[in-house]
mmCIF file of C-alpha atoms and ligand atoms in Angstrom:
data_model
loop_
_atom_site.group_PDB
_atom_site.id
_atom_site.type_symbol
_atom_site.label_atom_id
_atom_site.label_comp_id
_atom_site.label_asym_id
_atom_site.label_seq_id
_atom_site.Cartn_x
_atom_site.Cartn_y
_atom_site.Cartn_z
ATOM 1 C CA MET G 1 117.609 90.544 95.894
ATOM 2 C CA THR G 2 118.573 87.263 97.884
ATOM 3 C CA LEU G 3 117.567 84.786 95.629
ATOM 4 C CA ILE G 4 120.463 82.682 94.164
ATOM 5 C CA TYR G 5 120.585 79.588 92.162
ATOM 6 C CA LYS G 6 122.507 76.601 93.646
ATOM 7 C CA GLY G 7 123.105 74.286 90.721
ATOM 8 C CA GLN G 8 119.756 74.942 88.934
ATOM 9 C CA ASN G 9 117.604 74.971 92.220
ATOM 10 C CA LEU G 10 116.722 78.523 93.567
ATOM 11 C CA PHE G 11 117.205 79.501 97.057
ATOM 12 C CA LEU G 12 116.046 82.469 99.330
ATOM 13 C CA ASP G 13 118.601 82.520 101.802
ATOM 14 C CA SER G 14 119.625 78.981 102.818
ATOM 15 C CA MET G 15 116.230 77.590 101.883
ATOM 16 C CA SER G 16 115.240 75.647 98.603
ATOM 17 C CA ILE G 17 112.173 77.268 97.041
ATOM 18 C CA ASN G 18 111.124 74.161 95.931
ATOM 19 C CA SER G 19 111.073 72.382 99.340
ATOM 20 C CA ILE G 20 108.920 75.321 100.871
ATOM 21 C CA ALA G 21 106.227 74.951 97.895
ATOM 22 C CA LYS G 22 105.961 71.498 98.550
ATOM 23 C CA ASN G 23 104.112 72.375 102.107
ATOM 24 C CA ASN G 24 102.592 75.449 100.960
ATOM 25 C CA GLN G 25 100.016 75.952 98.474
ATOM 26 C CA THR G 26 100.728 78.386 95.568
ATOM 27 C CA PRO G 27 100.800 81.242 95.097
ATOM 28 C CA PHE G 28 102.515 82.751 98.122
ATOM 29 C CA TYR G 29 104.872 85.604 99.167
ATOM 30 C CA ILE G 30 107.979 84.717 100.784
ATOM 31 C CA TYR G 31 110.475 87.106 102.276
ATOM 32 C CA SER G 32 114.186 87.162 104.042
ATOM 33 C CA TYR G 33 114.441 88.452 107.731
ATOM 34 C CA LYS G 34 118.333 88.506 106.941
ATOM 35 C CA LYS G 35 117.506 91.075 103.923
ATOM 36 C CA ILE G 36 115.013 93.408 105.644
ATOM 37 C CA ARG G 37 117.495 93.407 108.656
ATOM 38 C CA ASP G 38 120.388 94.434 106.364
ATOM 39 C CA ASN G 39 118.436 97.270 104.536
ATOM 40 C CA PHE G 40 117.452 98.478 107.671
ATOM 41 C CA SER G 41 120.815 98.682 109.092
ATOM 42 C CA ILE G 42 122.359 99.976 105.670
ATOM 43 C CA PHE G 43 119.716 102.527 105.843
ATOM 44 C CA SER G 44 120.247 103.621 109.425
ATOM 45 C CA ASN G 45 124.004 103.516 108.950
ATOM 46 C CA TYR G 46 123.987 106.207 106.112
ATOM 47 C CA PHE G 47 122.461 108.551 108.780
ATOM 48 C CA LYS G 48 123.916 107.596 111.618
ATOM 49 C CA ARG G 49 125.185 110.814 112.430
ATOM 50 C CA ILE G 50 122.143 112.411 112.815
ATOM 51 C CA ASN G 51 120.587 109.479 114.764
ATOM 52 C CA PRO G 52 117.281 109.793 112.987
ATOM 53 C CA LEU G 53 113.988 108.368 114.211
ATOM 54 C CA ILE G 54 113.045 105.599 111.357
ATOM 55 C CA CYS G 55 109.572 105.025 110.952
ATOM 56 C CA PHE G 56 108.880 102.267 108.795
ATOM 57 C CA SER G 57 105.962 102.891 106.268
ATOM 58 C CA VAL G 58 103.258 100.522 107.062
ATOM 59 C CA LYS G 59 101.486 100.785 103.770
ATOM 60 C CA SER G 60 104.471 99.606 101.626
ATOM 61 C CA ASN G 61 104.118 95.888 103.747
ATOM 62 C CA SER G 62 101.586 95.877 106.591
ATOM 63 C CA ASN G 63 102.315 92.341 107.941
ATOM 64 C CA THR G 64 102.097 92.582 111.714
ATOM 65 C CA SER G 65 105.067 89.918 112.112
ATOM 66 C CA LEU G 66 107.302 91.963 109.829
ATOM 67 C CA ILE G 67 106.311 95.413 111.510
ATOM 68 C CA SER G 68 107.260 93.546 114.953
ATOM 69 C CA GLU G 69 110.738 92.184 113.428
ATOM 70 C CA LEU G 70 111.556 95.912 112.253
ATOM 71 C CA GLY G 71 110.217 97.159 115.701
ATOM 72 C CA LYS G 72 112.837 94.905 117.462
ATOM 73 C CA LEU G 73 115.678 96.268 115.139
ATOM 74 C CA GLY G 74 114.818 99.698 116.504
ATOM 75 C CA SER G 75 112.000 101.113 113.949
ATOM 76 C CA GLY G 76 109.013 102.988 114.468
ATOM 77 C CA ALA G 77 106.176 103.201 112.090
ATOM 78 C CA ASP G 78 104.121 105.591 109.734
ATOM 79 C CA VAL G 79 100.792 104.677 109.618
ATOM 80 C CA VAL G 80 98.043 105.589 107.444
ATOM 81 C CA SER G 81 94.839 104.539 109.029
ATOM 82 C CA GLU G 82 93.154 102.908 112.075
ATOM 83 C CA GLY G 83 94.158 99.671 110.895
ATOM 84 C CA GLU G 84 97.742 100.339 110.200
ATOM 85 C CA LEU G 85 97.625 102.181 113.461
ATOM 86 C CA LEU G 86 96.385 99.276 115.438
ATOM 87 C CA LYS G 87 98.913 96.917 113.530
ATOM 88 C CA ALA G 88 101.569 98.846 114.742
ATOM 89 C CA LEU G 89 100.836 98.724 118.472
ATOM 90 C CA LYS G 90 99.959 95.227 118.063
ATOM 91 C CA ALA G 91 103.689 94.675 116.955
ATOM 92 C CA LYS G 92 104.537 96.704 120.267
ATOM 93 C CA ILE G 93 105.789 99.843 118.035
ATOM 94 C CA ARG G 94 105.648 102.541 121.021
ATOM 95 C CA PRO G 95 103.128 105.240 120.512
ATOM 96 C CA ASN G 96 106.231 107.939 120.692
ATOM 97 C CA LYS G 97 107.522 105.849 117.881
ATOM 98 C CA ILE G 98 104.753 106.343 115.550
ATOM 99 C CA VAL G 99 103.488 108.917 113.002
ATOM 100 C CA PHE G 100 100.287 109.195 111.432
ATOM 101 C CA SER G 101 99.881 110.568 107.740
ATOM 102 C CA GLY G 102 97.170 110.868 105.135
ATOM 103 C CA ILE G 103 94.825 113.881 103.811
ATOM 104 C CA GLY G 104 91.644 112.017 105.009
ATOM 105 C CA LYS G 105 91.934 110.654 108.215
ATOM 106 C CA THR G 106 88.388 110.193 110.015
ATOM 107 C CA LYS G 107 87.151 111.418 113.444
ATOM 108 C CA ASN G 108 87.182 107.631 114.431
ATOM 109 C CA GLU G 109 90.937 107.263 113.547
ATOM 110 C CA LEU G 110 91.772 110.907 114.973
ATOM 111 C CA GLN G 111 90.280 109.728 118.064
ATOM 112 C CA LEU G 112 92.413 106.494 118.349
ATOM 113 C CA ALA G 113 95.369 108.279 117.292
ATOM 114 C CA ILE G 114 94.854 111.317 119.889
ATOM 115 C CA LYS G 115 93.985 108.627 123.050
ATOM 116 C CA LYS G 116 97.090 106.580 122.084
ATOM 117 C CA ASN G 117 99.225 109.636 122.365
ATOM 118 C CA ILE G 118 101.209 109.087 119.158
ATOM 119 C CA LEU G 119 104.365 111.103 118.248
ATOM 120 C CA LEU G 120 102.730 113.214 115.525
ATOM 121 C CA ILE G 121 99.716 113.644 113.467
ATOM 122 C CA ASN G 122 100.714 114.833 110.341
ATOM 123 C CA ILE G 123 97.883 116.985 109.159
ATOM 124 C CA GLU G 124 97.345 118.337 105.502
ATOM 125 C CA SER G 125 94.499 120.723 106.112
ATOM 126 C CA GLU G 126 93.021 123.380 108.307
ATOM 127 C CA SER G 127 89.900 121.342 108.734
ATOM 128 C CA GLU G 128 91.818 118.389 110.129
ATOM 129 C CA ALA G 129 93.611 120.720 112.529
ATOM 130 C CA LYS G 130 90.250 122.136 113.832
ATOM 131 C CA LEU G 131 88.996 118.606 114.382
ATOM 132 C CA ILE G 132 91.980 117.264 115.960
ATOM 133 C CA ASN G 133 91.594 120.347 118.376
ATOM 134 C CA LYS G 134 87.641 119.779 119.017
ATOM 135 C CA ILE G 135 88.631 115.944 119.742
ATOM 136 C CA SER G 136 91.697 116.964 121.699
ATOM 137 C CA LYS G 137 89.765 119.443 123.677
ATOM 138 C CA LYS G 138 86.878 116.945 124.781
ATOM 139 C CA LEU G 139 89.608 114.091 125.624
ATOM 140 C CA LYS G 140 91.519 116.950 127.457
ATOM 141 C CA LYS G 141 94.712 116.558 125.674
ATOM 142 C CA ILE G 142 97.124 118.400 123.881
ATOM 143 C CA THR G 143 97.973 116.725 120.625
ATOM 144 C CA SER G 144 101.394 117.097 118.873
ATOM 145 C CA ILE G 145 101.034 117.614 115.623
ATOM 146 C CA GLY G 146 103.074 118.022 112.100
ATOM 147 C CA ILE G 147 102.195 119.933 109.173
ATOM 148 C CA ARG G 148 102.771 118.491 105.669
ATOM 149 C CA LEU G 149 103.700 120.774 103.254
ATOM 150 C CA ASN G 150 103.840 120.391 99.373
ATOM 151 C CA PRO G 151 107.313 121.784 98.638
ATOM 152 C CA GLY G 152 106.059 122.088 94.866
ATOM 153 C CA VAL G 153 108.931 119.670 93.706
ATOM 154 C CA ASP G 154 108.944 117.128 91.072
ATOM 155 C CA ALA G 155 110.237 113.859 92.295
ATOM 156 C CA ASN G 156 111.131 112.646 88.539
ATOM 157 C CA THR G 157 109.675 109.396 89.091
ATOM 158 C CA LEU G 158 106.463 107.808 87.799
ATOM 159 C CA SER G 159 103.521 110.327 87.892
ATOM 160 C CA LYS G 160 101.275 107.787 89.526
ATOM 161 C CA ILE G 161 103.390 107.687 92.654
ATOM 162 C CA SER G 162 104.556 111.435 92.795
ATOM 163 C CA THR G 163 102.954 113.615 95.610
ATOM 164 C CA GLY G 164 105.099 116.714 95.901
ATOM 165 C CA LYS G 165 104.183 118.567 92.867
ATOM 166 C CA THR G 166 102.238 121.784 92.940
ATOM 167 C CA ASP G 167 99.046 120.152 91.651
ATOM 168 C CA SER G 168 99.193 116.855 93.828
ATOM 169 C CA LYS G 169 96.556 116.385 96.465
ATOM 170 C CA PHE G 170 98.900 116.159 99.422
ATOM 171 C CA GLY G 171 100.234 118.400 101.923
ATOM 172 C CA LEU G 172 99.796 122.119 101.788
ATOM 173 C CA PRO G 173 101.437 124.786 99.307
ATOM 174 C CA LYS G 174 103.717 127.063 101.065
ATOM 175 C CA SER G 175 101.593 130.099 101.166
ATOM 176 C CA ASN G 176 98.699 128.147 103.168
ATOM 177 C CA PHE G 177 101.291 126.496 105.022
ATOM 178 C CA LEU G 178 102.294 129.762 106.644
ATOM 179 C CA LYS G 179 98.736 130.867 107.185
ATOM 180 C CA LEU G 180 97.976 127.602 108.476
ATOM 181 C CA CYS G 181 100.857 128.004 111.291
ATOM 182 C CA ARG G 182 99.382 131.218 112.228
ATOM 183 C CA ASN G 183 96.067 130.051 112.543
ATOM 184 C CA ILE G 184 96.688 127.153 114.519
ATOM 185 C CA GLU G 185 98.526 128.891 117.453
ATOM 186 C CA LYS G 186 94.706 129.888 118.383
ATOM 187 C CA LEU G 187 94.001 126.091 118.452
ATOM 188 C CA LYS G 188 94.815 125.974 122.132
ATOM 189 C CA ASN G 189 94.912 122.290 122.547
ATOM 190 C CA LEU G 190 97.275 121.573 119.652
ATOM 191 C CA ARG G 191 100.888 121.776 119.572
ATOM 192 C CA ILE G 192 102.812 122.163 116.419
ATOM 193 C CA LYS G 193 106.011 119.983 116.692
ATOM 194 C CA ALA G 194 106.922 118.933 113.045
ATOM 195 C CA ILE G 195 107.036 119.851 109.324
ATOM 196 C CA SER G 196 106.873 117.159 107.057
ATOM 197 C CA VAL G 197 107.148 116.439 103.201
ATOM 198 C CA HIS G 198 107.112 113.555 101.311
ATOM 199 C CA ILE G 199 107.752 114.167 97.681
ATOM 200 C CA GLY G 200 106.823 110.490 96.119
ATOM 201 C CA SER G 201 107.979 106.833 95.924
ATOM 202 C CA GLN G 202 110.986 105.072 93.975
ATOM 203 C CA ILE G 203 113.006 108.231 93.838
ATOM 204 C CA THR G 204 116.504 107.408 92.221
ATOM 205 C CA SER G 205 117.837 111.025 92.244
ATOM 206 C CA VAL G 206 119.242 113.123 94.983
ATOM 207 C CA ALA G 207 118.111 116.488 93.162
ATOM 208 C CA PRO G 208 114.527 116.329 94.196
ATOM 209 C CA TYR G 209 115.570 115.675 97.710
ATOM 210 C CA ARG G 210 118.091 118.477 97.657
ATOM 211 C CA LYS G 211 115.505 120.918 96.133
ATOM 212 C CA THR G 212 113.069 119.646 98.812
ATOM 213 C CA LEU G 213 115.635 120.607 101.670
ATOM 214 C CA ASN G 214 116.455 124.044 100.265
ATOM 215 C CA VAL G 215 112.132 124.667 100.209
ATOM 216 C CA LEU G 216 111.837 123.561 103.831
ATOM 217 C CA TYR G 217 114.745 125.811 105.054
ATOM 218 C CA LYS G 218 113.556 128.780 103.512
ATOM 219 C CA LEU G 219 110.035 128.335 104.709
ATOM 220 C CA ILE G 220 111.270 127.352 108.252
ATOM 221 C CA LYS G 221 112.981 130.747 108.619
ATOM 222 C CA LEU G 222 110.069 132.579 107.186
ATOM 223 C CA SER G 223 107.557 130.683 109.467
ATOM 224 C CA LYS G 224 109.681 131.604 112.808
ATOM 225 C CA ILE G 225 108.770 128.345 114.252
ATOM 226 C CA ASN G 226 111.014 126.081 115.901
ATOM 227 C CA PHE G 227 110.154 122.625 114.806
ATOM 228 C CA LYS G 228 111.250 120.027 117.257
ATOM 229 C CA TYR G 229 111.051 117.514 114.551
ATOM 230 C CA ILE G 230 111.444 117.628 110.778
ATOM 231 C CA ASP G 231 109.983 114.609 109.172
ATOM 232 C CA LEU G 232 111.446 114.189 105.548
ATOM 233 C CA GLY G 233 109.170 111.467 104.433
ATOM 234 C CA GLY G 234 110.419 108.447 102.482
ATOM 235 C CA GLY G 235 110.480 107.290 98.687
ATOM 236 C CA PHE G 236 114.063 105.999 98.560
ATOM 237 C CA GLY G 237 114.189 104.221 95.210
ATOM 238 C CA ILE G 238 115.725 100.566 94.473
ATOM 239 C CA PRO G 239 116.935 99.161 91.356
ATOM 240 C CA TYR G 240 114.351 96.517 90.084
ATOM 241 C CA LYS G 241 116.587 95.332 87.564
ATOM 242 C CA LYS G 242 120.368 94.743 87.767
ATOM 243 C CA LYS G 243 121.389 97.814 85.793
ATOM 244 C CA GLU G 244 119.008 100.453 87.304
ATOM 245 C CA LYS G 245 120.078 102.828 89.252
ATOM 246 C CA LYS G 246 119.542 103.201 92.872
ATOM 247 C CA ILE G 247 119.334 106.607 95.411
ATOM 248 C CA ASN G 248 122.956 107.507 96.250
ATOM 249 C CA LEU G 249 122.247 107.767 99.956
ATOM 250 C CA LYS G 250 125.821 108.609 100.846
ATOM 251 C CA ASN G 251 125.263 111.979 99.145
ATOM 252 C CA TYR G 252 121.915 112.661 100.319
ATOM 253 C CA SER G 253 123.023 112.261 103.967
ATOM 254 C CA THR G 254 125.576 114.488 103.652
ATOM 255 C CA LEU G 255 122.793 117.183 102.854
ATOM 256 C CA VAL G 256 120.654 116.178 105.577
ATOM 257 C CA GLU G 257 123.573 116.258 107.865
ATOM 258 C CA LYS G 258 124.315 119.952 107.131
ATOM 259 C CA PHE G 259 120.484 120.835 107.060
ATOM 260 C CA GLN G 260 119.840 118.988 110.540
ATOM 261 C CA LYS G 261 123.051 120.897 111.921
ATOM 262 C CA LYS G 262 121.666 124.328 110.875
ATOM 263 C CA LEU G 263 118.257 123.875 112.531
ATOM 264 C CA ASN G 264 118.955 121.561 115.210
ATOM 265 C CA CYS G 265 116.128 119.456 114.822
ATOM 266 C CA LYS G 266 115.425 115.752 115.056
ATOM 267 C CA VAL G 267 115.044 114.262 111.947
ATOM 268 C CA ILE G 268 112.421 111.658 111.208
ATOM 269 C CA PHE G 269 112.416 109.236 107.800
ATOM 270 C CA GLU G 270 109.751 106.838 106.584
ATOM 271 C CA PRO G 271 111.364 104.342 104.334
ATOM 272 C CA GLY G 272 109.106 101.998 102.889
ATOM 273 C CA ARG G 273 109.985 100.194 99.631
ATOM 274 C CA PHE G 274 113.923 100.615 100.507
ATOM 275 C CA ILE G 275 113.519 98.355 103.530
ATOM 276 C CA VAL G 276 111.556 95.365 101.943
ATOM 277 C CA GLY G 277 111.252 95.837 98.379
ATOM 278 C CA ASN G 278 113.880 93.640 97.454
ATOM 279 C CA ALA G 279 113.215 91.119 100.254
ATOM 280 C CA GLY G 280 110.426 89.056 99.128
ATOM 281 C CA ALA G 281 109.693 86.961 96.159
ATOM 282 C CA LEU G 282 105.680 85.889 95.007
ATOM 283 C CA ILE G 283 106.048 82.167 94.300
ATOM 284 C CA SER G 284 103.635 80.734 91.745
ATOM 285 C CA LYS G 285 102.570 77.945 89.480
ATOM 286 C CA ILE G 286 102.218 77.638 85.730
ATOM 287 C CA ILE G 287 98.669 76.400 85.107
ATOM 288 C CA PHE G 288 98.624 76.110 81.418
ATOM 289 C CA ILE G 289 100.852 77.062 78.736
ATOM 290 C CA LYS G 290 98.993 78.028 75.469
ATOM 291 C CA ASN G 291 100.414 79.298 72.331
ATOM 292 C CA SER G 292 98.786 81.987 70.647
ATOM 293 C CA GLY G 293 100.191 82.949 67.422
ATOM 294 C CA LYS G 294 103.529 84.916 67.492
ATOM 295 C CA THR G 295 103.530 84.199 71.530
ATOM 296 C CA LYS G 296 103.550 81.812 74.030
ATOM 297 C CA PHE G 297 101.370 82.510 76.845
ATOM 298 C CA ILE G 298 102.652 81.279 80.483
ATOM 299 C CA ILE G 299 99.425 81.342 82.525
ATOM 300 C CA LEU G 300 100.113 81.497 86.290
ATOM 301 C CA ASP G 301 98.260 81.138 89.340
ATOM 302 C CA ALA G 302 99.284 84.061 90.558
ATOM 303 C CA GLY G 303 97.185 87.493 89.332
ATOM 304 C CA MET G 304 96.857 90.865 89.682
ATOM 305 C CA ASN G 305 94.576 90.664 92.504
ATOM 306 C CA ASP G 306 97.810 89.174 94.428
ATOM 307 C CA PHE G 307 100.422 91.365 92.800
ATOM 308 C CA VAL G 308 99.035 94.697 91.474
ATOM 309 C CA ARG G 309 102.279 96.864 90.692
ATOM 310 C CA PRO G 310 102.424 95.872 86.904
ATOM 311 C CA ALA G 311 98.935 96.431 85.981
ATOM 312 C CA LEU G 312 98.813 99.624 87.959
ATOM 313 C CA TYR G 313 101.917 101.213 87.532
ATOM 314 C CA ASP G 314 102.828 99.677 83.994
ATOM 315 C CA VAL G 315 106.293 98.644 85.491
ATOM 316 C CA LYS G 316 108.220 95.003 84.876
ATOM 317 C CA HIS G 317 109.155 92.582 87.689
ATOM 318 C CA ASP G 318 111.714 90.244 86.438
ATOM 319 C CA ILE G 319 110.264 86.553 86.634
ATOM 320 C CA ILE G 320 112.793 83.552 87.314
ATOM 321 C CA PRO G 321 112.263 79.797 87.057
ATOM 322 C CA VAL G 322 112.418 77.659 90.508
ATOM 323 C CA LEU G 323 114.198 74.758 88.623
ATOM 324 C CA LYS G 324 116.351 76.433 85.908
ATOM 325 C CA SER G 325 116.442 74.389 82.734
ATOM 326 C CA LYS G 326 119.897 73.889 81.208
ATOM 327 C CA ARG G 327 118.462 74.971 77.775
ATOM 328 C CA LYS G 328 116.442 78.115 76.583
ATOM 329 C CA ALA G 329 113.659 78.022 74.161
ATOM 330 C CA LYS G 330 113.378 80.062 71.035
ATOM 331 C CA GLY G 331 110.814 82.874 70.697
ATOM 332 C CA ASN G 332 108.748 85.117 72.720
ATOM 333 C CA ILE G 333 106.773 84.067 75.684
ATOM 334 C CA GLU G 334 104.467 86.465 78.121
ATOM 335 C CA PHE G 335 103.748 85.666 81.681
ATOM 336 C CA VAL G 336 100.168 86.433 82.280
ATOM 337 C CA GLY G 337 97.783 85.960 85.510
ATOM 338 C CA PRO G 338 94.486 84.140 85.444
ATOM 339 C CA ILE G 339 92.156 87.256 86.168
ATOM 340 C CA CYS G 340 89.822 88.271 83.503
ATOM 341 C CA GLU G 341 91.440 91.484 82.703
ATOM 342 C CA SER G 342 93.819 92.444 80.097
ATOM 343 C CA THR G 343 96.237 94.416 82.470
ATOM 344 C CA ASP G 344 96.596 91.185 84.182
ATOM 345 C CA THR G 345 100.208 90.516 82.816
ATOM 346 C CA PHE G 346 103.406 90.587 84.176
ATOM 347 C CA VAL G 347 106.402 90.667 81.808
ATOM 348 C CA LYS G 348 107.578 89.606 78.247
ATOM 349 C CA TYR G 349 110.454 87.609 77.261
ATOM 350 C CA LYS G 350 112.457 86.301 74.026
ATOM 351 C CA ASN G 351 114.516 83.390 74.263
ATOM 352 C CA PHE G 352 113.471 82.267 77.987
ATOM 353 C CA PHE G 353 114.503 79.153 79.921
ATOM 354 C CA THR G 354 112.064 75.896 78.791
ATOM 355 C CA LEU G 355 109.293 76.177 80.923
ATOM 356 C CA ASN G 356 106.392 73.073 81.359
ATOM 357 C CA GLU G 357 103.130 73.245 82.972
ATOM 358 C CA ASN G 358 103.062 73.061 86.740
ATOM 359 C CA ASP G 359 106.424 74.576 87.041
ATOM 360 C CA LEU G 360 107.132 77.063 89.732
ATOM 361 C CA VAL G 361 108.521 80.565 89.352
ATOM 362 C CA ALA G 362 109.459 83.381 91.092
ATOM 363 C CA ILE G 363 108.400 87.190 90.764
ATOM 364 C CA THR G 364 111.319 89.151 92.036
ATOM 365 C CA ASN G 365 111.406 92.087 94.297
ATOM 366 C CA VAL G 366 107.739 92.209 95.361
ATOM 367 C CA GLY G 367 108.587 92.968 99.128
ATOM 368 C CA ALA G 368 106.942 96.348 98.914
ATOM 369 C CA TYR G 369 103.725 97.381 97.585
ATOM 370 C CA GLY G 370 102.988 93.556 96.753
ATOM 371 C CA SER G 371 101.399 91.871 99.502
ATOM 372 C CA SER G 372 100.149 95.243 101.022
ATOM 373 C CA LEU G 373 98.146 96.164 97.769
ATOM 374 C CA SER G 374 96.626 92.504 97.053
ATOM 375 C CA SER G 375 92.762 92.110 96.819
ATOM 376 C CA ASN G 376 90.065 89.447 96.717
ATOM 377 C CA TYR G 377 89.232 90.438 93.134
ATOM 378 C CA ASN G 378 87.689 87.677 91.162
ATOM 379 C CA SER G 379 86.558 86.563 94.675
ATOM 380 C CA ARG G 380 90.270 85.031 94.949
ATOM 381 C CA PRO G 381 91.557 84.627 98.937
ATOM 382 C CA LEU G 382 94.579 86.317 99.595
ATOM 383 C CA VAL G 383 97.760 84.240 99.627
ATOM 384 C CA ALA G 384 99.846 82.860 102.519
ATOM 385 C CA GLU G 385 102.756 85.037 103.679
ATOM 386 C CA ILE G 386 106.052 83.258 104.790
ATOM 387 C CA LEU G 387 109.099 84.594 106.418
ATOM 388 C CA ILE G 388 112.691 82.866 106.325
ATOM 389 C CA LYS G 389 114.666 83.704 109.646
ATOM 390 C CA SER G 390 117.482 81.685 110.823
ATOM 391 C CA GLY G 391 117.172 78.966 108.181
ATOM 392 C CA LYS G 392 113.377 78.184 109.468
ATOM 393 C CA THR G 393 110.105 79.201 107.764
ATOM 394 C CA LYS G 394 107.280 81.156 109.708
ATOM 395 C CA ILE G 395 103.745 81.312 108.109
ATOM 396 C CA ILE G 396 103.337 85.027 109.107
ATOM 397 C CA ARG G 397 99.969 85.203 107.435
ATOM 398 C CA LYS G 398 97.732 82.047 106.376
ATOM 399 C CA ARG G 399 96.610 81.888 103.211
ATOM 400 C CA GLN G 400 92.628 83.302 103.561
ATOM 401 C CA LYS G 401 90.002 80.468 103.731
ATOM 402 C CA ILE G 402 87.784 80.658 100.441
ATOM 403 C CA SER G 403 85.346 80.602 103.063
ATOM 404 C CA ALA G 404 86.119 84.059 104.339
ATOM 405 C CA ILE G 405 85.011 85.400 101.297
ATOM 406 C CA ILE G 406 81.804 83.666 100.648
HETATM 407 C C1 PLP R 501 103.896 105.827 101.030
HETATM 408 C C2 PLP R 501 104.747 106.894 102.012
HETATM 409 C C3 PLP R 501 106.084 106.535 102.578
HETATM 410 C C4 PLP R 501 107.055 105.410 101.579
HETATM 411 O O1 PLP R 501 107.522 105.565 101.058
HETATM 412 P P1 PLP R 501 108.529 104.737 99.900
HETATM 413 O O2 PLP R 501 108.408 105.114 98.492
HETATM 414 O O3 PLP R 501 107.943 103.091 100.322
HETATM 415 O O4 PLP R 501 109.605 104.985 100.723
HETATM 416 C C5 PLP R 501 106.411 107.374 103.382
HETATM 417 N N1 PLP R 501 105.716 108.553 103.630
HETATM 418 C C6 PLP R 501 104.407 108.712 103.613
HETATM 419 C C7 PLP R 501 103.554 110.065 103.828
HETATM 420 C C8 PLP R 501 103.370 108.024 102.584
HETATM 421 O O5 PLP R 501 102.814 108.344 101.723
#
């Protein structure tokens, strides 16, 4: 990520975290615009020869200002709810760059999407197709849809974020997919424009993507449908620790180029984590330090309600001091949150930098599935979000007033 030390002081881009924390109550999320822009252009560059439509996955970070910044860079949006669709529109993403995913879209949500003429509604069941047809007929509209396939591919990622296996609730298995394609032809207010897949998240190997492309190619030939768009979803993994693997997008882009040439279609991607994951940190203050037997607990003012990935997925995010001490202290420490849950713990270290109560720390790589997964659990207000852009800080979400949740 873009956090670096200048001397002992932690900086994000050219801004000292310590000075930002003087004017902002902790915990707060802080993002680097530069990193987001760079990630978006790195991703676009890998695929520039196929000129895909890149629809940022709004659920990975649903801050309206960030969506708007990405929109200005050329991104569309992949949304999964009425709220996300309204945010994307507010961020001035054009409807013809918005795709709507999800297995349980309600009548109200579909109505909004149909009225707004978005690029695609990616459907996942026959019931959904019938409902969209009915609403479209009433509104005298012809609605463009994609059909989400469950390719039966194991993404080899955390099981809780794997979505393309045969037993997953997402998409339609191959046989049902073909049946639905035939049945949809009877629904006069629908047009099948796309086939879509999304096999999971934090995928670090190209192999499952390769398998998916093979399944897609065979099925498209079998279906005899000329899909205008092929929506290949997101899921591109990032390294959370220095030595961790990241996905080899160069290899993947070669495969997608061949695939696209054979089928002559427009490719859509829906990256989330890859664009924002390493662009954000959660800044937190140490409330208390307590010695309990073999472990020293470092109790932070950020908890699992502010950042739930460690509790939800059992993953580790590195925590680093905002002012790095010159010495390290011997022994085991564990960073924990203040919430009344045993899962409200972040990470353990041995022989860490010396820390004191009231010191600030940064939880790293929290730009994706951080703020967007936060909650009011324990009746705690949602925290502020700050964007660093061109050497300035901008509050892109105010800390929620406690009165709003009383
Ligand atoms: C969550 C999701 C994405 C984004 O996944 P990342 O791992 O963040 O890239 C894309 N498409 C769909 C349908 C999703 O549900």
